[in-house]
Phi, psi and omega in degrees: 000142173224165181245150172212165179068214184300330180293331182267345186232106175273096186236154173291159183284073181241012179089356182283321183303315181293323178293319177294324179298317180292320177296316178302312182300315179295317180293321178294319178298316178296320179297318178296320181292332186256004179238155184286329181230158177296322179300314177298319181296317180296318178297319179295316178300314183294333179295332177262322184292315185296311177297321179297317180297316180297315180294318180294320178297321178296316181296326184266002181302120179083358184291339182265005182303326179289347180280339183245134181215148175263354180276141177275143176292160182306319183293339181290335181251000184298326182279354183278351186275000000 
């Protein structure tokens, strides 16, 4: 078993996950086409996918912090006056 797409990439919702999912699918398809067995293809695919996933997760660590806030926007309290 191998993972691809969102299952393989725990990423913040910044649009990177879908791009990695499409790249994974293409790379896995090419690996299957160019190897004699599915097992060989999966191992070849994972050799590129795993380091890339790790590096991307490292780069995006904390990048979504601005998406979540405990502060209310100004309009949420405007009617309270």
